């Protein structure tokens, strides 16, 4: 299996020179401008800490001077060329300027070609959209590793998603906005409460509900050599609704070799049609032993960025327990949150990988977000500290 000869430590190692990264999800054509604004801005800022020499088109919410200083003090390869935006109009202007400067743009989510022409993109919007469309998994994954699923229209939903059965509903769109905004799990016997994305999209995947024993995220990348490289295996933490809530790193039970081989082969298939960059493949083993590939995430993810950070500043932690956590609070400033975490950050038991403050943008709601890695030697103790972080005495956001 192709694997990393030297694991990358930053975006510069993954993408090579003369490329700018834009990790902001696009705005759906029928989506109100303010909807999911916070998620889109936070995602755009996540790569800052591991950007190194790679220019990043990012929300100003992630470029606070004190925040960047803390990231640098932690030894992270913080981006030296941050092309920040505070408004929707500024976002488009930053992309246009990067294109004008002769940079290729790595759109981690598909954007209109009017914003970034295909000839100025590392990978085309059409390709990124197709690879991330949840209805396209059958074109990349061997049938042996596919869960049973049907692609249906809005008019077919009532028949395809009955209340008496358990099922998973996923949005099928080449717009691929991500951020867990297009996944819904229905428990058998409960009333069917279709999520908001069913009002925006016209096509959906209805997937069988599986009783999952182990849930992995295989982190891979395709570099300038056009080959699939396995970076690491993580475990997924999901909530009762089946949505991703963080990852486990370090001491992770490895999937069977045949599942790893299939994930490398999937990534190579994507590489062969032009994909370049990071990707995370969500896989599972059911209680009856079935191996399945559930989701293909051909973009920078909340699993890949912490791995780059660990490889850069704490490679020793790659073989020790670690868990990621995201804190989002409304009634505390980013400075107050960082001050609260100072002792753990100084002790090296906590690693800050990104943060975002909406007051540095024109977003009307004040929200502070931190993405962190909880590090330790004992997995149970790491879980206790991660849980305590999630329960910090700040009001929860809606």
Tab-separated table of C-alpha atoms in Angstrom:
chain	number	residue	atom	x	y	z
A	1	UNK	CA	0.000	0.000	0.000
A	2	UNK	CA	1.293	3.498	-0.769
A	3	UNK	CA	2.016	5.306	2.496
A	4	UNK	CA	3.745	8.446	3.642
A	5	UNK	CA	7.529	8.219	3.429
A	6	UNK	CA	7.704	11.338	5.573
A	7	UNK	CA	4.441	12.328	7.222
A	8	UNK	CA	3.430	15.913	6.431
A	9	UNK	CA	3.559	18.521	9.179
A	10	UNK	CA	1.811	21.396	7.442
A	11	UNK	CA	-0.303	22.309	4.433
A	12	UNK	CA	2.878	23.216	2.574
A	13	UNK	CA	3.988	19.573	2.803
A	14	UNK	CA	0.657	18.388	1.386
A	15	UNK	CA	-0.031	20.879	-1.403
A	16	UNK	CA	3.385	22.107	-2.486
A	17	UNK	CA	4.247	25.691	-3.516
A	18	UNK	CA	2.169	28.422	-5.185
A	19	UNK	CA	-1.174	27.190	-3.854
A	20	UNK	CA	-3.668	29.027	-1.650
A	21	UNK	CA	-6.103	27.005	0.463
A	22	UNK	CA	-9.737	28.003	0.855
A	23	UNK	CA	-11.505	25.694	3.295
A	24	UNK	CA	-14.782	27.619	3.496
A	25	UNK	CA	-17.956	25.745	2.501
A	26	UNK	CA	-19.917	27.432	-0.270
A	27	UNK	CA	-23.293	29.051	0.128
A	28	UNK	CA	-26.103	26.889	-1.263
A	29	UNK	CA	-27.927	28.598	-4.129
A	30	UNK	CA	-31.223	28.531	-2.205
A	31	UNK	CA	-29.689	29.126	1.210
A	32	UNK	CA	-30.142	32.465	3.065
A	33	UNK	CA	-26.845	34.325	3.386
A	34	UNK	CA	-26.865	34.194	7.194
A	35	UNK	CA	-27.679	30.504	7.542
A	36	UNK	CA	-24.767	28.352	8.711
A	37	UNK	CA	-22.568	31.459	8.539
A	38	UNK	CA	-20.811	30.628	11.809
A	39	UNK	CA	-19.967	27.063	10.751
A	40	UNK	CA	-18.648	28.243	7.391
A	41	UNK	CA	-16.403	30.901	8.956
A	42	UNK	CA	-15.033	28.539	11.626
A	43	UNK	CA	-14.178	25.903	9.012
A	44	UNK	CA	-12.309	28.486	6.947
A	45	UNK	CA	-10.088	29.361	9.933
A	46	UNK	CA	-9.190	25.837	11.053
A	47	UNK	CA	-6.155	25.423	8.740
A	48	UNK	CA	-4.393	28.554	10.061
A	49	UNK	CA	-2.337	26.758	12.711
A	50	UNK	CA	-0.801	24.275	10.243
A	51	UNK	CA	-0.542	26.435	7.127
A	52	UNK	CA	3.188	27.316	7.288
A	53	UNK	CA	4.058	28.940	3.915
A	54	UNK	CA	0.712	28.148	2.307
A	55	UNK	CA	-1.553	31.205	1.915
A	56	UNK	CA	-4.954	30.682	3.563
A	57	UNK	CA	-8.173	32.511	2.692
A	58	UNK	CA	-9.715	32.658	6.153
A	59	UNK	CA	-12.203	34.424	8.357
A	60	UNK	CA	-10.770	37.274	10.427
A	61	UNK	CA	-12.380	35.534	13.390
A	62	UNK	CA	-9.378	33.211	13.461
A	63	UNK	CA	-6.596	35.784	13.051
A	64	UNK	CA	-6.666	37.588	16.410
A	65	UNK	CA	-3.107	38.663	17.246
A	66	UNK	CA	-3.103	37.098	20.713
A	67	UNK	CA	-4.521	33.860	19.343
A	68	UNK	CA	-1.847	33.614	16.638
A	69	UNK	CA	0.844	34.325	19.220
A	70	UNK	CA	-0.433	31.479	21.402
A	71	UNK	CA	-0.441	29.099	18.466
A	72	UNK	CA	3.123	30.079	17.567
A	73	UNK	CA	4.213	29.748	21.197
A	74	UNK	CA	2.943	26.180	21.036
A	75	UNK	CA	5.354	25.521	18.160
A	76	UNK	CA	2.709	25.144	15.467
A	77	UNK	CA	3.561	26.077	11.844
A	78	UNK	CA	1.118	28.994	11.806
A	79	UNK	CA	0.384	30.481	8.405
A	80	UNK	CA	2.509	33.443	7.493
A	81	UNK	CA	0.207	34.626	4.712
A	82	UNK	CA	-3.348	34.875	6.023
A	83	UNK	CA	-5.751	36.501	3.588
A	84	UNK	CA	-8.551	37.361	5.961
A	85	UNK	CA	-12.123	38.433	5.252
A	86	UNK	CA	-14.807	39.897	7.507
A	87	UNK	CA	-17.778	39.912	5.134
A	88	UNK	CA	-19.172	37.894	2.250
A	89	UNK	CA	-17.992	40.571	-0.190
A	90	UNK	CA	-14.475	40.506	1.250
A	91	UNK	CA	-14.397	36.720	0.896
A	92	UNK	CA	-14.921	36.952	-2.851
A	93	UNK	CA	-12.347	39.725	-3.097
A	94	UNK	CA	-9.691	37.632	-1.332
A	95	UNK	CA	-10.227	34.728	-3.726
A	96	UNK	CA	-10.054	37.051	-6.726
A	97	UNK	CA	-6.841	38.611	-5.437
A	98	UNK	CA	-5.212	35.211	-4.916
A	99	UNK	CA	-6.114	34.239	-8.492
A	100	UNK	CA	-4.768	37.578	-9.727
A	101	UNK	CA	-1.514	36.918	-7.862
A	102	UNK	CA	-1.020	33.760	-9.917
A	103	UNK	CA	-1.819	31.274	-7.148
A	104	UNK	CA	-3.730	28.085	-7.740
A	105	UNK	CA	-6.689	27.782	-5.375
A	106	UNK	CA	-7.373	24.593	-3.453
A	107	UNK	CA	-11.104	24.894	-2.855
A	108	UNK	CA	-11.816	22.308	-0.173
A	109	UNK	CA	-15.516	22.718	-0.992
A	110	UNK	CA	-16.898	23.429	-4.483
A	111	UNK	CA	-17.502	27.087	-5.297
A	112	UNK	CA	-18.915	28.623	-8.495
A	113	UNK	CA	-16.462	28.833	-11.378
A	114	UNK	CA	-17.304	32.537	-11.559
A	115	UNK	CA	-15.461	32.836	-8.234
A	116	UNK	CA	-12.635	30.426	-9.059
A	117	UNK	CA	-12.249	29.304	-12.699
A	118	UNK	CA	-11.294	25.657	-13.112
A	119	UNK	CA	-8.008	26.598	-14.783
A	120	UNK	CA	-7.012	28.432	-11.564
A	121	UNK	CA	-8.013	25.548	-9.275
A	122	UNK	CA	-5.962	22.665	-7.923
A	123	UNK	CA	-9.021	20.461	-8.429
A	124	UNK	CA	-12.182	21.479	-10.241
A	125	UNK	CA	-15.397	22.370	-8.422
A	126	UNK	CA	-17.141	19.619	-10.374
A	127	UNK	CA	-14.644	17.009	-9.166
A	128	UNK	CA	-14.777	18.099	-5.524
A	129	UNK	CA	-18.560	18.190	-5.660
A	130	UNK	CA	-18.785	14.717	-7.171
A	131	UNK	CA	-16.319	13.147	-4.740
A	132	UNK	CA	-18.139	14.563	-1.713
A	133	UNK	CA	-21.678	13.978	-2.947
A	134	UNK	CA	-23.133	11.300	-0.691
A	135	UNK	CA	-24.903	9.779	-3.672
A	136	UNK	CA	-21.585	9.183	-5.470
A	137	UNK	CA	-20.070	6.707	-3.032
A	138	UNK	CA	-21.012	3.832	-5.333
A	139	UNK	CA	-18.686	5.123	-8.044
A	140	UNK	CA	-15.631	4.930	-5.761
A	141	UNK	CA	-16.241	2.167	-3.204
A	142	UNK	CA	-16.147	-1.551	-3.933
A	143	UNK	CA	-19.654	-3.057	-3.548
A	144	UNK	CA	-18.390	-5.352	-0.779
A	145	UNK	CA	-17.835	-2.324	1.484
A	146	UNK	CA	-21.044	-0.390	0.775
A	147	UNK	CA	-23.974	-0.078	3.152
A	148	UNK	CA	-27.405	-0.567	1.595
A	149	UNK	CA	-28.760	2.783	0.437
A	150	UNK	CA	-31.191	4.340	-1.989
A	151	UNK	CA	-31.023	7.684	-3.752
A	152	UNK	CA	-34.468	9.323	-3.688
A	153	UNK	CA	-36.120	12.613	-4.564
A	154	UNK	CA	-38.030	14.808	-2.119
A	155	UNK	CA	-41.305	13.365	-3.388
A	156	UNK	CA	-40.132	9.824	-2.626
A	157	UNK	CA	-39.017	10.529	0.938
A	158	UNK	CA	-42.246	9.562	2.688
A	159	UNK	CA	-42.190	6.071	1.163
A	160	UNK	CA	-38.418	5.556	1.465
A	161	UNK	CA	-38.167	6.739	5.093
A	162	UNK	CA	-41.014	5.144	7.117
A	163	UNK	CA	-41.393	6.038	10.825
A	164	UNK	CA	-41.456	2.400	11.973
A	165	UNK	CA	-37.889	1.735	10.779
A	166	UNK	CA	-34.482	3.161	11.689
A	167	UNK	CA	-32.603	4.859	8.867
A	168	UNK	CA	-30.033	7.532	8.122
A	169	UNK	CA	-30.894	10.421	5.820
A	170	UNK	CA	-28.118	12.264	3.983
A	171	UNK	CA	-28.249	15.164	1.598
A	172	UNK	CA	-27.138	14.360	-1.947
A	173	UNK	CA	-25.642	17.458	-3.502
A	174	UNK	CA	-22.574	18.436	-5.475
A	175	UNK	CA	-22.502	21.644	-3.421
A	176	UNK	CA	-21.076	19.493	-0.577
A	177	UNK	CA	-21.319	22.081	2.167
A	178	UNK	CA	-20.308	19.602	4.881
A	179	UNK	CA	-20.135	20.519	8.549
A	180	UNK	CA	-22.620	17.746	9.529
A	181	UNK	CA	-25.335	19.995	8.103
A	182	UNK	CA	-26.773	17.308	5.878
A	183	UNK	CA	-27.093	14.144	8.034
A	184	UNK	CA	-30.111	12.998	10.061
A	185	UNK	CA	-30.628	9.730	11.986
A	186	UNK	CA	-34.152	8.459	12.558
A	187	UNK	CA	-34.788	5.955	15.399
A	188	UNK	CA	-37.519	3.389	14.716
A	189	UNK	CA	-40.922	4.302	16.115
A	190	UNK	CA	-40.211	8.001	16.590
A	191	UNK	CA	-42.087	10.706	14.662
A	192	UNK	CA	-40.354	11.668	11.417
A	193	UNK	CA	-39.061	15.236	11.783
A	194	UNK	CA	-37.360	16.000	8.512
A	195	UNK	CA	-34.371	18.342	8.941
A	196	UNK	CA	-34.012	21.763	7.356
A	197	UNK	CA	-31.770	20.538	4.537
A	198	UNK	CA	-34.738	18.686	3.018
A	199	UNK	CA	-36.248	22.101	2.241
A	200	UNK	CA	-33.115	23.167	0.334
A	201	UNK	CA	-32.010	20.034	-1.512
A	202	UNK	CA	-33.927	17.951	-4.020
A	203	UNK	CA	-32.140	14.584	-3.781
A	204	UNK	CA	-31.252	12.445	-0.781
A	205	UNK	CA	-29.633	9.194	0.300
A	206	UNK	CA	-31.604	6.925	2.611
A	207	UNK	CA	-29.113	4.523	4.170
A	208	UNK	CA	-29.650	1.466	6.326
A	209	UNK	CA	-29.113	1.970	10.041
A	210	UNK	CA	-26.188	-0.152	11.171
A	211	UNK	CA	-25.350	-1.319	14.685
A	212	UNK	CA	-21.762	-0.116	14.776
A	213	UNK	CA	-19.152	-1.720	16.980
A	214	UNK	CA	-16.108	0.312	15.855
A	215	UNK	CA	-16.117	3.602	13.986
A	216	UNK	CA	-12.908	4.816	12.303
A	217	UNK	CA	-11.719	7.768	10.335
A	218	UNK	CA	-8.913	6.856	7.941
A	219	UNK	CA	-6.856	9.975	7.279
A	220	UNK	CA	-5.137	10.068	3.891
A	221	UNK	CA	-3.760	12.604	1.461
A	222	UNK	CA	-2.773	12.960	-2.182
A	223	UNK	CA	0.317	15.098	-2.672
A	224	UNK	CA	1.898	16.546	-5.806
A	225	UNK	CA	3.082	13.018	-6.654
A	226	UNK	CA	-0.564	12.052	-7.395
A	227	UNK	CA	-0.344	9.030	-5.080
A	228	UNK	CA	-2.571	8.113	-2.141
A	229	UNK	CA	-0.742	8.158	1.188
A	230	UNK	CA	-2.119	6.792	4.449
A	231	UNK	CA	-1.458	9.271	7.229
A	232	UNK	CA	-3.121	7.724	10.291
A	233	UNK	CA	-6.194	5.991	11.678
A	234	UNK	CA	-8.463	7.803	14.138
A	235	UNK	CA	-11.664	6.826	15.872
A	236	UNK	CA	-14.901	8.779	15.535
A	237	UNK	CA	-16.956	10.046	18.457
A	238	UNK	CA	-20.587	10.519	17.461
A	239	UNK	CA	-23.599	11.738	19.401
A	240	UNK	CA	-27.019	10.108	19.741
A	241	UNK	CA	-28.077	11.727	16.479
A	242	UNK	CA	-25.160	10.070	14.693
A	243	UNK	CA	-23.279	13.327	14.102
A	244	UNK	CA	-19.507	13.669	14.466
A	245	UNK	CA	-18.489	15.269	17.768
A	246	UNK	CA	-14.745	14.646	17.838
A	247	UNK	CA	-12.020	12.111	17.285
A	248	UNK	CA	-9.742	9.812	19.217
A	249	UNK	CA	-6.087	9.830	18.240
A	250	UNK	CA	-2.986	7.907	19.265
A	251	UNK	CA	-3.886	4.567	20.829
A	252	UNK	CA	-6.504	3.499	18.302
A	253	UNK	CA	-7.323	-0.094	17.416
A	254	UNK	CA	-6.369	-0.615	13.794
A	255	UNK	CA	-9.018	-1.649	11.253
A	256	UNK	CA	-8.597	-4.947	9.406
A	257	UNK	CA	-5.924	-4.732	6.675
A	258	UNK	CA	-8.463	-5.286	3.908
A	259	UNK	CA	-10.432	-2.198	4.988
A	260	UNK	CA	-7.285	-0.078	5.065
A	261	UNK	CA	-6.344	-1.366	1.614
A	262	UNK	CA	-9.788	-0.448	0.248
A	263	UNK	CA	-9.538	3.086	1.666
A	264	UNK	CA	-6.132	3.588	0.052
A	265	UNK	CA	-7.576	2.258	-3.211
A	266	UNK	CA	-10.571	4.639	-2.973
A	267	UNK	CA	-8.227	7.582	-2.467
A	268	UNK	CA	-6.061	6.493	-5.375
A	269	UNK	CA	-9.150	6.313	-7.598
A	270	UNK	CA	-9.845	9.926	-6.649
A	271	UNK	CA	-6.208	10.848	-7.270
A	272	UNK	CA	-6.344	9.258	-10.719
A	273	UNK	CA	-9.141	11.640	-11.756
A	274	UNK	CA	-7.334	14.702	-10.432
A	275	UNK	CA	-7.901	15.023	-6.680
A	276	UNK	CA	-5.118	16.590	-4.586
A	277	UNK	CA	-5.155	17.279	-0.840
A	278	UNK	CA	-6.291	15.703	2.413
A	279	UNK	CA	-9.212	13.347	2.849
A	280	UNK	CA	-10.917	11.404	5.610
A	281	UNK	CA	-12.880	8.228	4.954
A	282	UNK	CA	-15.449	7.257	7.595
A	283	UNK	CA	-15.510	3.498	8.078
A	284	UNK	CA	-17.048	1.046	10.513
A	285	UNK	CA	-17.301	-2.540	11.624
A	286	UNK	CA	-20.760	-3.669	12.717
A	287	UNK	CA	-21.478	-6.015	15.603
A	288	UNK	CA	-22.043	-8.812	13.091
A	289	UNK	CA	-18.611	-8.222	11.521
A	290	UNK	CA	-19.578	-6.291	8.385
A	291	UNK	CA	-16.949	-3.806	7.170
A	292	UNK	CA	-18.390	-0.681	5.562
A	293	UNK	CA	-17.228	2.645	4.168
A	294	UNK	CA	-19.887	5.152	5.247
A	295	UNK	CA	-18.715	8.561	4.052
A	296	UNK	CA	-16.054	10.072	1.822
A	297	UNK	CA	-14.755	13.476	2.925
A	298	UNK	CA	-12.401	14.747	0.244
A	299	UNK	CA	-11.314	17.936	1.992
A	300	UNK	CA	-9.486	19.160	5.056
A	301	UNK	CA	-11.362	17.794	8.059
A	302	UNK	CA	-11.472	18.064	11.832
A	303	UNK	CA	-9.504	14.819	11.905
A	304	UNK	CA	-6.710	15.719	9.491
A	305	UNK	CA	-5.822	19.133	10.928
A	306	UNK	CA	-5.110	17.836	14.484
A	307	UNK	CA	-2.933	15.106	12.985
A	308	UNK	CA	-0.811	17.673	11.158
A	309	UNK	CA	-0.544	19.636	14.404
A	310	UNK	CA	0.555	16.585	16.389
A	311	UNK	CA	3.052	15.568	13.747
A	312	UNK	CA	4.493	19.080	13.871
A	313	UNK	CA	4.805	19.739	17.615
A	314	UNK	CA	3.988	16.560	19.537
A	315	UNK	CA	4.956	13.515	17.469
A	316	UNK	CA	5.391	11.632	20.750
A	317	UNK	CA	1.630	11.994	21.302
A	318	UNK	CA	0.820	10.124	18.095
A	319	UNK	CA	1.249	6.869	20.023
A	320	UNK	CA	-0.528	8.084	23.171
A	321	UNK	CA	-4.183	8.771	23.989
A	322	UNK	CA	-5.607	12.026	22.650
A	323	UNK	CA	-9.110	13.311	21.949
A	324	UNK	CA	-10.317	16.356	20.066
A	325	UNK	CA	-13.007	18.651	21.387
A	326	UNK	CA	-14.755	21.790	20.132
A	327	UNK	CA	-16.067	24.426	22.523
A	328	UNK	CA	-18.596	27.004	21.335
A	329	UNK	CA	-19.819	29.558	23.865
A	330	UNK	CA	-21.834	32.732	23.633
A	331	UNK	CA	-21.201	34.566	26.895
A	332	UNK	CA	-17.416	34.608	27.096
A	333	UNK	CA	-14.776	36.338	25.018
A	334	UNK	CA	-12.065	34.372	23.285
A	335	UNK	CA	-9.508	35.972	25.624
A	336	UNK	CA	-11.487	34.787	28.676
A	337	UNK	CA	-11.686	31.259	27.322
A	338	UNK	CA	-7.962	31.135	26.628
A	339	UNK	CA	-7.215	32.479	30.108
A	340	UNK	CA	-9.390	29.729	31.603
A	341	UNK	CA	-7.349	27.108	29.732
A	342	UNK	CA	-3.923	28.650	30.373
A	343	UNK	CA	-2.758	26.134	33.045
A	344	UNK	CA	-3.495	23.099	30.848
A	345	UNK	CA	-2.004	24.756	27.762
A	346	UNK	CA	1.165	25.622	29.688
A	347	UNK	CA	1.405	22.106	31.099
A	348	UNK	CA	1.203	20.553	27.643
A	349	UNK	CA	-1.871	18.463	28.484
A	350	UNK	CA	-3.953	20.530	26.081
A	351	UNK	CA	-3.105	21.649	22.550
A	352	UNK	CA	-4.959	24.523	20.900
A	353	UNK	CA	-5.337	23.845	17.165
A	354	UNK	CA	-7.633	26.717	16.118
A	355	UNK	CA	-10.106	29.283	17.422
A	356	UNK	CA	-12.627	31.769	16.103
A	357	UNK	CA	-14.265	34.931	17.415
A	358	UNK	CA	-17.290	36.245	15.525
A	359	UNK	CA	-16.817	39.783	16.906
A	360	UNK	CA	-13.963	40.176	14.412
A	361	UNK	CA	-16.436	39.696	11.538
A	362	UNK	CA	-19.777	41.230	10.652
A	363	UNK	CA	-21.628	38.201	12.024
A	364	UNK	CA	-24.421	39.569	14.239
A	365	UNK	CA	-24.182	36.891	16.967
A	366	UNK	CA	-21.263	36.866	19.400
A	367	UNK	CA	-19.731	33.375	19.538
A	368	UNK	CA	-16.313	32.111	20.592
A	369	UNK	CA	-15.068	28.757	19.304
A	370	UNK	CA	-12.008	26.725	20.266
A	371	UNK	CA	-10.728	23.487	18.755
A	372	UNK	CA	-8.500	21.591	21.174
A	373	UNK	CA	-6.677	18.300	21.650
A	374	UNK	CA	-6.701	16.714	25.093
A	375	UNK	CA	-3.421	14.825	25.603
A	376	UNK	CA	-2.394	12.303	28.242
A	377	UNK	CA	-1.044	8.863	29.073
A	378	UNK	CA	-4.214	7.173	30.284
A	379	UNK	CA	-7.226	6.966	27.927
A	380	UNK	CA	-9.781	7.039	30.743
A	381	UNK	CA	-8.193	10.129	32.253
A	382	UNK	CA	-8.208	11.829	28.833
A	383	UNK	CA	-11.944	11.118	28.544
A	384	UNK	CA	-12.561	12.592	32.011
A	385	UNK	CA	-10.704	15.803	31.131
A	386	UNK	CA	-12.359	16.077	27.719
A	387	UNK	CA	-15.786	15.673	29.350
A	388	UNK	CA	-14.904	18.315	31.932
A	389	UNK	CA	-13.954	20.726	29.160
A	390	UNK	CA	-17.289	20.157	27.442
A	391	UNK	CA	-18.994	20.976	30.717
A	392	UNK	CA	-17.186	24.255	31.394
A	393	UNK	CA	-19.446	26.631	33.252
A	394	UNK	CA	-20.298	28.838	30.293
A	395	UNK	CA	-23.788	29.120	28.810
A	396	UNK	CA	-24.297	26.787	25.880
A	397	UNK	CA	-25.115	28.214	22.472
A	398	UNK	CA	-28.388	27.395	20.721
